[in-house]
Short mmCIF file of N, CA, C and O in Angstrom, two decimals:
data_model
loop_
_atom_site.label_atom_id
_atom_site.label_comp_id
_atom_site.label_asym_id
_atom_site.label_seq_id
_atom_site.Cartn_x
_atom_site.Cartn_y
_atom_site.Cartn_z
N UNK A 11 0.76 -0.94 0.08
CA UNK A 11 -0.23 -0.11 -0.02
C UNK A 11 1.14 1.30 -0.26
O UNK A 11 1.77 1.24 1.07
N UNK A 12 0.13 2.09 -0.63
CA UNK A 12 1.70 3.15 -0.93
C UNK A 12 0.83 4.57 -0.37
O UNK A 12 -0.51 3.93 0.93
N UNK A 13 1.10 5.55 -0.06
CA UNK A 13 0.63 6.75 1.22
C UNK A 13 2.36 7.09 2.01
O UNK A 13 2.64 6.79 1.97
N UNK A 14 0.74 7.71 2.57
CA UNK A 14 1.95 8.43 4.41
C UNK A 14 1.20 8.51 5.79
O UNK A 14 0.30 8.29 5.00
N UNK A 15 2.22 8.03 6.70
CA UNK A 15 2.04 8.53 7.50
C UNK A 15 3.10 9.41 8.27
O UNK A 15 3.89 8.95 8.15
N UNK A 16 2.02 10.27 9.28
CA UNK A 16 2.09 10.92 9.48
C UNK A 16 1.65 11.45 10.91
O UNK A 16 0.71 11.18 11.40
N UNK A 17 3.29 11.10 12.13
CA UNK A 17 3.21 10.70 13.35
C UNK A 17 3.03 12.45 13.73
O UNK A 17 3.78 12.92 13.51
N UNK A 18 2.39 12.70 14.99
CA UNK A 18 2.01 13.76 15.46
C UNK A 18 2.36 13.39 16.62
O UNK A 18 1.73 13.28 18.19
N UNK A 19 3.13 14.45 17.50
CA UNK A 19 3.82 14.65 18.61
C UNK A 19 3.43 16.54 19.18
O UNK A 19 3.90 16.66 18.63
N UNK A 20 2.59 16.40 20.32
CA UNK A 20 1.78 16.97 20.73
C UNK A 20 2.76 18.06 21.74
O UNK A 20 3.07 17.18 22.96
N UNK A 21 3.43 19.58 21.49
CA UNK A 21 4.00 19.94 22.63
C UNK A 21 2.13 21.47 23.21
O UNK A 21 1.22 21.07 22.68
N UNK A 22 2.85 21.64 24.31
CA UNK A 22 1.69 22.61 24.95
C UNK A 22 1.66 23.83 23.51
O UNK A 22 0.39 24.16 23.89
N UNK A 23 2.61 24.17 22.87
CA UNK A 23 1.92 24.90 21.45
C UNK A 23 2.76 25.21 20.09
O UNK A 23 2.61 25.65 19.46
N UNK A 24 2.81 23.38 19.60
CA UNK A 24 3.34 23.58 19.08
C UNK A 24 3.63 21.90 18.59
O UNK A 24 3.53 20.72 20.07
N UNK A 25 3.15 21.89 18.01
CA UNK A 25 3.23 19.87 17.07
C UNK A 25 4.68 19.66 16.83
O UNK A 25 5.36 20.39 15.67
N UNK A 26 4.88 18.08 16.74
CA UNK A 26 6.55 18.21 15.73
C UNK A 26 5.65 16.86 14.82
O UNK A 26 4.98 16.32 15.46
N UNK A 27 6.45 17.44 13.80
CA UNK A 27 5.31 15.75 12.87
C UNK A 27 5.89 15.64 12.16
O UNK A 27 7.13 15.98 11.56
N UNK A 28 6.01 13.84 11.47
CA UNK A 28 7.15 13.66 10.39
C UNK A 28 6.36 12.53 9.48
O UNK A 28 5.15 11.76 10.22
N UNK A 29 6.71 12.62 8.88
CA UNK A 29 5.96 12.16 7.99
C UNK A 29 6.82 10.16 6.36
O UNK A 29 7.87 11.04 6.95
N UNK A 30 6.38 9.70 7.12
CA UNK A 30 7.19 8.07 5.97
C UNK A 30 6.79 7.67 4.95
O UNK A 30 4.74 7.83 4.96
N UNK A 31 6.74 7.39 4.04
CA UNK A 31 6.29 6.45 2.98
C UNK A 31 6.47 5.42 4.20
O UNK A 31 6.70 4.96 4.35
N UNK A 32 6.20 4.25 2.33
CA UNK A 32 5.76 3.00 2.60
C UNK A 32 6.94 2.21 2.41
O UNK A 32 7.55 1.38 3.28
N UNK A 33 8.12 2.52 2.21
CA UNK A 33 9.32 2.11 2.63
C UNK A 33 10.06 2.75 3.29
O UNK A 33 11.33 2.65 3.64
N UNK A 34 9.24 3.34 4.43
CA UNK A 34 9.56 3.74 5.92
C UNK A 34 10.96 4.95 5.57
O UNK A 34 11.54 5.41 7.13
N UNK A 35 11.44 6.26 4.60
CA UNK A 35 11.63 6.94 4.46
C UNK A 35 10.91 7.74 5.03
O UNK A 35 9.58 8.57 4.10
N UNK A 36 12.08 8.89 5.67
CA UNK A 36 10.92 10.57 5.84
C UNK A 36 10.87 11.37 4.92
O UNK A 36 11.85 11.24 4.33
N UNK A 37 9.74 11.57 4.46
CA UNK A 37 9.47 12.56 3.59
C UNK A 37 8.53 14.44 4.20
O UNK A 37 9.14 14.88 2.86
N UNK A 38 8.45 14.53 5.16
CA UNK A 38 8.42 15.94 5.69
C UNK A 38 8.88 15.23 7.54
O UNK A 38 8.79 14.57 7.97
N UNK A 39 9.32 16.24 8.09
CA UNK A 39 9.44 16.80 9.22
C UNK A 39 9.80 18.66 9.70
O UNK A 39 10.47 18.86 8.75
N UNK A 40 8.33 18.47 10.47
CA UNK A 40 8.19 19.84 11.08
C UNK A 40 7.77 19.95 11.82
O UNK A 40 6.96 19.24 12.08
N UNK A 41 7.98 21.77 12.67
CA UNK A 41 7.38 21.95 13.81
C UNK A 41 6.00 22.67 13.24
O UNK A 41 6.67 23.58 12.59
N UNK A 42 5.08 22.54 13.42
CA UNK A 42 4.01 23.97 13.42
C UNK A 42 3.85 24.62 14.63
O UNK A 42 3.17 23.11 15.23
N UNK A 43 3.50 25.20 14.88
CA UNK A 43 2.30 25.87 15.95
C UNK A 43 1.06 25.12 16.02
O UNK A 43 0.17 25.55 15.07
N UNK A 44 0.71 25.67 17.03
CA UNK A 44 -0.61 25.30 17.65
C UNK A 44 -1.38 26.63 16.98
O UNK A 44 -2.60 27.20 17.99
N UNK A 45 -1.83 26.47 15.71
CA UNK A 45 -2.71 27.84 14.58
C UNK A 45 -3.55 27.63 14.11
O UNK A 45 -2.70 26.76 12.53
N UNK A 46 -4.16 27.96 14.11
CA UNK A 46 -5.12 27.29 12.42
C UNK A 46 -4.75 27.60 10.72
O UNK A 46 -4.65 26.47 10.44
N UNK A 47 -3.72 28.49 11.24
CA UNK A 47 -3.30 28.92 9.48
C UNK A 47 -1.95 27.71 9.22
O UNK A 47 -1.97 27.30 8.13
N UNK A 48 -1.49 28.20 10.65
CA UNK A 48 -0.30 27.28 10.40
C UNK A 48 -1.05 25.09 10.47
O UNK A 48 0.37 24.89 9.45
N UNK A 49 -1.75 25.33 11.11
CA UNK A 49 -2.00 24.10 10.83
C UNK A 49 -2.81 23.34 9.30
O UNK A 49 -1.93 22.18 8.49
N UNK A 50 -3.97 24.93 8.74
CA UNK A 50 -4.20 24.67 7.24
C UNK A 50 -3.27 24.59 6.20
O UNK A 50 -3.27 23.04 5.51
N UNK A 51 -2.02 25.38 6.73
CA UNK A 51 -1.24 24.75 5.19
C UNK A 51 -0.41 23.58 5.60
O UNK A 51 0.46 23.16 4.69
N UNK A 52 -0.19 22.76 7.09
CA UNK A 52 0.66 21.72 7.52
C UNK A 52 -0.08 20.46 6.32
O UNK A 52 0.25 19.61 5.76
N UNK A 53 -2.09 20.82 6.68
CA UNK A 53 -2.63 19.97 5.99
C UNK A 53 -2.22 20.36 4.22
O UNK A 53 -2.34 18.80 3.30
N UNK A 54 -2.13 20.68 3.72
CA UNK A 54 -2.41 21.61 2.77
C UNK A 54 -1.12 20.31 1.87
O UNK A 54 -1.04 20.22 0.93
N UNK A 55 0.40 20.76 2.63
CA UNK A 55 1.02 20.59 2.24
C UNK A 55 1.38 19.28 1.90
O UNK A 55 1.84 19.10 1.87
N UNK A 56 0.66 18.93 2.90
CA UNK A 56 0.78 16.93 3.75
C UNK A 56 -0.36 16.58 1.87
O UNK A 56 0.64 14.41 1.48
N UNK A 57 -0.84 16.56 1.95
CA UNK A 57 -2.02 16.38 1.44
C UNK A 57 -1.52 16.74 0.42
O UNK A 57 -1.48 15.77 -1.24
N UNK A 58 -0.31 17.67 -0.45
CA UNK A 58 -0.22 17.39 -1.76
C UNK A 58 1.41 17.12 -2.10
O UNK A 58 1.44 16.07 -3.45
N UNK A 59 1.85 17.33 -0.83
CA UNK A 59 3.13 15.59 -1.25
C UNK A 59 2.41 14.42 -1.70
O UNK A 59 3.61 13.67 -1.83
N UNK A 60 1.00 13.67 -0.21
CA UNK A 60 0.84 13.23 -1.08
C UNK A 60 -0.18 12.42 -2.32
O UNK A 60 0.22 11.42 -3.01
N UNK A 61 0.19 13.14 -3.42
CA UNK A 61 -0.70 13.24 -4.19
C UNK A 61 -1.50 12.75 -4.47
O UNK A 61 -0.62 11.54 -5.81
N UNK A 62 -2.69 13.02 -3.90
CA UNK A 62 -4.02 11.76 -4.07
C UNK A 62 -4.07 10.67 -4.05
O UNK A 62 -4.36 9.51 -2.97
N UNK A 63 -2.67 10.21 -3.12
CA UNK A 63 -2.46 8.54 -2.29
C UNK A 63 -2.81 8.92 -0.91
O UNK A 63 -3.53 10.16 -0.13
N UNK A 64 -3.25 7.77 -0.59
CA UNK A 64 -3.64 8.04 1.38
C UNK A 64 -2.61 8.40 2.10
O UNK A 64 -1.44 8.23 2.08
N UNK A 65 -3.72 9.48 2.53
CA UNK A 65 -2.43 9.80 4.19
C UNK A 65 -2.96 9.03 5.62
O UNK A 65 -4.37 9.64 5.55
N UNK A 66 -2.34 8.83 6.45
CA UNK A 66 -3.42 8.24 8.11
C UNK A 66 -2.16 9.48 8.57
O UNK A 66 -1.02 8.65 8.75
N UNK A 67 -3.03 10.15 9.78
CA UNK A 67 -1.76 11.10 10.20
C UNK A 67 -2.30 9.49 11.95
O UNK A 67 -3.62 9.77 12.53
N UNK A 68 -1.57 10.27 12.38
CA UNK A 68 -1.60 9.48 13.71
C UNK A 68 -0.82 9.72 14.95
O UNK A 68 0.10 10.85 14.60
N UNK A 69 -1.24 9.77 15.78
CA UNK A 69 -1.29 10.95 17.38
C UNK A 69 -0.82 9.75 18.56
O UNK A 69 -1.37 9.00 18.49
N UNK A 70 -0.66 10.07 19.23
CA UNK A 70 -0.13 9.37 20.95
C UNK A 70 -1.04 10.38 22.07
O UNK A 70 -1.55 9.10 22.52
N UNK A 71 -1.96 10.88 21.59
CA UNK A 71 -2.74 11.61 22.71
C UNK A 71 -4.67 11.60 22.12
O UNK A 71 -4.13 11.95 20.27
N UNK A 72 -5.26 11.44 23.17
CA UNK A 72 -6.26 11.79 22.01
C UNK A 72 -7.61 12.66 23.34
O UNK A 72 -8.19 12.49 23.00
N UNK A 73 -6.45 13.45 24.20
CA UNK A 73 -7.25 14.75 24.72
C UNK A 73 -7.35 15.93 24.76
O UNK A 73 -5.39 16.40 24.53
N UNK A 74 -7.84 17.25 24.73
CA UNK A 74 -7.54 18.40 24.86
C UNK A 74 -6.28 18.70 23.90
O UNK A 74 -7.12 19.91 23.03
N UNK A 75 -5.64 19.05 24.04
CA UNK A 75 -4.32 19.99 23.28
C UNK A 75 -4.79 19.75 21.62
O UNK A 75 -4.39 20.76 20.60
N UNK A 76 -4.77 18.08 21.16
CA UNK A 76 -5.28 17.94 19.61
C UNK A 76 -6.24 18.78 19.45
O UNK A 76 -6.27 18.09 18.23
N UNK A 77 -7.03 18.93 20.04
CA UNK A 77 -7.84 19.17 19.35
C UNK A 77 -8.47 19.95 18.32
O UNK A 77 -9.59 19.59 17.17
N UNK A 78 -7.60 21.59 18.29
CA UNK A 78 -7.09 21.93 17.06
C UNK A 78 -7.35 21.16 15.76
O UNK A 78 -7.64 22.05 14.34
N UNK A 79 -6.11 20.66 16.15
CA UNK A 79 -5.60 19.67 14.50
C UNK A 79 -6.27 18.26 13.88
O UNK A 79 -7.06 18.51 12.94
N UNK A 80 -7.01 18.31 15.25
CA UNK A 80 -7.88 16.98 15.03
C UNK A 80 -9.47 17.09 13.81
O UNK A 80 -10.10 17.13 13.00
N UNK A 81 -9.68 18.17 14.29
CA UNK A 81 -11.21 19.02 14.14
C UNK A 81 -10.94 19.73 13.19
O UNK A 81 -11.71 19.43 11.72
N UNK A 82 -10.07 20.03 12.54
CA UNK A 82 -9.26 20.11 10.86
C UNK A 82 -9.15 18.90 10.08
O UNK A 82 -9.86 19.11 9.00
N UNK A 83 -8.19 18.02 9.92
CA UNK A 83 -8.61 16.74 9.87
C UNK A 83 -9.82 16.19 9.47
O UNK A 83 -10.18 15.64 8.58
N UNK A 84 -10.85 16.33 10.56
CA UNK A 84 -11.62 16.42 10.47
C UNK A 84 -12.61 16.65 9.72
O UNK A 84 -13.27 15.55 8.35
N UNK A 85 -12.94 17.49 9.28
CA UNK A 85 -12.98 18.59 8.57
C UNK A 85 -12.28 18.13 6.71
O UNK A 85 -13.38 18.83 6.23
N UNK A 86 -10.94 18.08 6.78
CA UNK A 86 -10.25 18.01 5.64
C UNK A 86 -11.15 16.01 5.56
O UNK A 86 -10.28 15.67 4.35
N UNK A 87 -11.61 15.69 5.85
CA UNK A 87 -11.49 13.63 5.45
C UNK A 87 -10.71 13.27 6.28
O UNK A 87 -11.12 12.32 5.88
N UNK A 88 -9.89 13.83 6.90
CA UNK A 88 -8.49 12.96 7.01
C UNK A 88 -8.98 12.01 8.58
O UNK A 88 -9.31 12.51 9.20
N UNK A 89 -8.24 10.20 8.61
CA UNK A 89 -8.39 9.15 8.34
C UNK A 89 -7.27 9.80 9.39
O UNK A 89 -5.78 9.87 9.78
N UNK A 90 -7.81 9.92 11.09
CA UNK A 90 -6.83 9.67 11.80
C UNK A 90 -6.77 8.71 13.48
O UNK A 90 -7.45 7.90 13.38
N UNK A 91 -5.84 7.87 13.29
CA UNK A 91 -5.14 7.35 14.34
C UNK A 91 -4.84 7.63 15.84
O UNK A 91 -4.29 8.59 15.88
N UNK A 92 -4.73 6.53 16.68
CA UNK A 92 -4.49 6.44 17.84
C UNK A 92 -3.57 5.77 18.42
O UNK A 92 -3.74 4.18 18.11
N UNK A 93 -2.42 6.57 18.50
CA UNK A 93 -1.07 5.57 19.03
C UNK A 93 -1.12 5.35 20.71
O UNK A 93 -0.44 6.76 20.69
N UNK A 94 -1.49 4.27 21.40
CA UNK A 94 -1.20 4.32 23.00
C UNK A 94 0.15 4.83 23.22
O UNK A 94 1.40 4.60 23.02
N UNK A 95 0.46 6.01 24.12
CA UNK A 95 1.21 6.49 24.39
C UNK A 95 2.60 5.12 25.57
O UNK A 95 3.31 4.81 25.39
N UNK A 96 1.56 3.91 25.61
CA UNK A 96 1.92 3.30 26.89
C UNK A 96 2.67 2.25 25.37
O UNK A 96 3.55 0.86 26.11
N UNK A 97 2.29 2.03 24.66
CA UNK A 97 3.16 1.75 23.35
C UNK A 97 3.96 1.81 22.45
O UNK A 97 5.11 1.05 22.16
N UNK A 98 4.14 3.61 22.77
CA UNK A 98 5.62 3.89 21.24
C UNK A 98 6.86 4.02 22.28
O UNK A 98 7.86 3.98 22.26
N UNK A 99 6.21 4.56 23.66
CA UNK A 99 7.47 4.06 24.25
C UNK A 99 8.53 3.23 24.64
O UNK A 99 10.06 2.84 24.10
N UNK A 100 8.12 2.11 24.82
CA UNK A 100 9.09 0.36 24.66
C UNK A 100 9.53 0.54 22.97
O UNK A 100 10.60 0.03 23.18
N UNK A 101 9.06 1.08 21.77
CA UNK A 101 9.58 1.04 21.02
C UNK A 101 10.74 1.94 20.13
O UNK A 101 11.54 2.24 19.42
N UNK A 102 10.83 3.34 21.31
CA UNK A 102 11.75 3.94 20.70
C UNK A 102 13.53 3.41 20.56
O UNK A 102 13.96 4.08 20.49
N UNK A 103 13.36 2.32 21.95
CA UNK A 103 14.75 1.74 21.96
C UNK A 103 15.25 1.77 20.00
O UNK A 103 16.80 1.71 19.87
N UNK A 104 14.56 1.66 19.26
CA UNK A 104 15.12 0.66 18.17
C UNK A 104 15.08 2.25 17.34
O UNK A 104 16.08 2.02 16.39
N UNK A 105 15.05 3.43 17.66
CA UNK A 105 15.41 4.34 16.92
C UNK A 105 16.51 4.93 17.91
O UNK A 105 16.03 6.16 18.72
N UNK A 106 17.60 5.38 18.28
CA UNK A 106 18.92 5.16 18.78
C UNK A 106 18.80 6.78 18.26
O UNK A 106 18.70 7.74 17.03
N UNK A 107 19.40 8.21 19.10
CA UNK A 107 19.55 9.40 19.14
C UNK A 107 19.52 9.84 18.06
O UNK A 107 19.16 9.61 16.90
N UNK A 108 20.59 11.66 17.43
CA UNK A 108 20.36 11.76 16.31
C UNK A 108 19.67 12.90 16.01
O UNK A 108 19.67 13.00 15.18
N UNK A 109 18.57 12.45 16.79
CA UNK A 109 17.58 14.11 16.72
C UNK A 109 16.60 14.07 17.39
O UNK A 109 17.46 13.69 19.02
N UNK A 110 16.12 15.54 17.92
CA UNK A 110 16.05 15.68 19.02
C UNK A 110 14.44 14.49 19.24
O UNK A 110 13.79 13.98 18.65
N UNK A 111 14.17 14.40 20.81
CA UNK A 111 13.14 13.20 21.22
C UNK A 111 11.66 14.06 20.67
O UNK A 111 10.93 12.50 20.32
N UNK A 112 10.72 14.81 20.32
CA UNK A 112 10.29 14.03 20.42
C UNK A 112 9.44 14.57 18.39
O UNK A 112 8.50 14.32 17.99
N UNK A 113 10.76 15.12 17.66
CA UNK A 113 10.71 14.60 16.59
C UNK A 113 11.20 12.67 15.80
O UNK A 113 10.28 11.97 15.08
N UNK A 114 12.12 11.97 16.66
CA UNK A 114 11.91 10.63 16.81
C UNK A 114 10.96 9.81 17.74
O UNK A 114 9.99 9.06 16.69
N UNK A 115 10.08 10.94 18.47
CA UNK A 115 8.67 9.95 18.86
C UNK A 115 7.31 10.31 17.97
O UNK A 115 6.67 9.43 17.80
N UNK A 116 7.51 11.46 16.91
CA UNK A 116 6.88 11.69 15.94
C UNK A 116 7.54 10.29 14.73
O UNK A 116 5.86 9.56 13.82
N UNK A 117 8.37 10.67 15.00
CA UNK A 117 8.51 9.17 13.88
C UNK A 117 7.97 7.66 14.30
O UNK A 117 7.65 6.77 13.04
N UNK A 118 8.64 7.68 14.71
CA UNK A 118 7.77 5.69 16.24
C UNK A 118 6.60 6.17 15.53
O UNK A 118 6.28 5.33 15.05
N UNK A 119 6.09 6.85 15.91
CA UNK A 119 4.28 7.05 16.11
C UNK A 119 3.82 6.57 14.93
O UNK A 119 3.31 5.31 14.26
N UNK A 120 4.71 7.01 13.36
CA UNK A 120 4.53 7.39 12.14
C UNK A 120 4.51 5.68 11.58
O UNK A 120 3.76 5.12 11.12
N UNK A 121 5.57 5.33 12.06
CA UNK A 121 6.23 4.13 11.51
C UNK A 121 5.58 2.79 12.18
O UNK A 121 5.33 2.22 12.04
N UNK A 122 4.27 2.72 13.65
CA UNK A 122 4.42 2.05 14.18
C UNK A 122 3.17 1.61 13.89
O UNK A 122 1.77 0.41 13.01
N UNK A 123 2.38 2.97 12.86
CA UNK A 123 1.14 2.69 12.45
C UNK A 123 1.09 2.26 11.14
O UNK A 123 -0.25 1.67 10.22
N UNK A 124 1.97 2.28 10.12
CA UNK A 124 2.43 2.00 9.02
C UNK A 124 2.20 0.36 9.43
O UNK A 124 2.11 -0.13 7.87
N UNK A 125 3.26 0.22 10.01
CA UNK A 125 2.53 -1.46 10.33
C UNK A 125 1.88 -2.45 11.10
O UNK A 125 1.45 -3.57 10.74
N UNK A 126 0.65 -1.34 11.35
CA UNK A 126 -0.09 -2.05 12.50
C UNK A 126 -0.88 -1.81 11.78
O UNK A 126 -1.59 -0.63 11.22
N UNK A 127 -2.08 -2.52 12.36
CA UNK A 127 -3.78 -2.71 11.19
C UNK A 127 -4.64 -2.67 12.07
O UNK A 127 -6.07 -2.57 11.72
N UNK A 128 -4.71 -2.40 13.61
CA UNK A 128 -5.29 -2.91 14.86
C UNK A 128 -5.93 -1.08 15.68
O UNK A 128 -5.88 -1.32 17.00
N UNK A 129 -5.16 -0.45 15.06
CA UNK A 129 -5.05 0.28 16.00
C UNK A 129 -6.22 1.82 16.35
O UNK A 129 -7.30 1.23 14.70
N UNK A 130 -6.77 2.53 16.90
CA UNK A 130 -8.36 2.90 17.21
C UNK A 130 -8.58 4.33 16.25
O UNK A 130 -7.77 5.28 15.93
N UNK A 131 -8.93 4.91 15.26
CA UNK A 131 -8.92 5.42 15.18
C UNK A 131 -10.05 6.35 15.47
O UNK A 131 -10.79 6.13 17.03
N UNK A 132 -9.57 7.71 15.54
CA UNK A 132 -10.46 9.05 16.29
C UNK A 132 -10.87 9.49 15.48
O UNK A 132 -11.15 10.36 13.91
N UNK A 133 -12.31 10.80 16.34
CA UNK A 133 -12.98 11.42 15.69
C UNK A 133 -12.74 12.24 16.40
O UNK A 133 -13.61 11.86 17.69
N UNK A 134 -12.94 13.82 16.45
CA UNK A 134 -12.74 14.55 17.18
C UNK A 134 -14.26 14.82 18.60
O UNK A 134 -13.95 15.72 19.05
N UNK A 135 -15.14 14.43 17.68
CA UNK A 135 -16.45 14.44 18.54
C UNK A 135 -16.41 13.72 19.74
O UNK A 135 -17.21 13.89 19.85
N UNK A 136 -15.64 12.67 20.14
CA UNK A 136 -15.44 11.24 20.24
C UNK A 136 -15.00 12.11 22.34
O UNK A 136 -14.87 13.01 22.12
N UNK A 137 -15.97 11.85 23.61
CA UNK A 137 -15.98 12.19 24.34
C UNK A 137 -14.19 12.05 24.64
O UNK A 137 -13.92 13.11 25.10
N UNK A 138 -13.91 10.78 24.51
CA UNK A 138 -12.31 10.27 24.89
C UNK A 138 -11.04 11.39 23.53
O UNK A 138 -10.66 11.56 25.12
N UNK A 139 -12.11 12.23 22.41
CA UNK A 139 -10.57 12.63 22.33
C UNK A 139 -10.77 14.41 22.43
O UNK A 139 -9.83 14.96 22.02
N UNK A 140 -12.06 14.76 22.76
CA UNK A 140 -12.62 15.97 23.57
C UNK A 140 -12.87 16.78 24.78
O UNK A 140 -12.48 15.94 25.56
N UNK A 141 -12.14 17.33 24.69
CA UNK A 141 -11.36 18.36 26.19
C UNK A 141 -12.90 18.11 26.78
O UNK A 141 -13.94 18.08 26.65
N UNK A 142 -12.88 17.44 28.39
CA UNK A 142 -13.84 17.68 28.95
C UNK A 142 -14.35 19.60 29.50
O UNK A 142 -13.57 20.32 29.15
#
């Protein structure tokens, strides 16, 4: 299956996003602020890079902070998966240093979704993914 898997590591006011392709090559790696204009630009750039191929967005968080991004992705009809943090942490050891931890974590999240087929989809309207 072709396409892109985009791991999203969420910070307080910034996201670190790493997109990989089916061959596990990094295609994009960005810091993006939690701002609607910046997030719309990220989405447009990722979709243009995918050139019609499917894109799977993946995050290890499903509450409060990524809600703007999740809402925008939903509005663009994008598929978003959740990788629990408890699963990502043990896998981190296979990617030794050389990059900032949040970029490495975003890449691990994307790679995990690329190889797994049993991850839960997120819907920003779900109680799980919305801020209380």
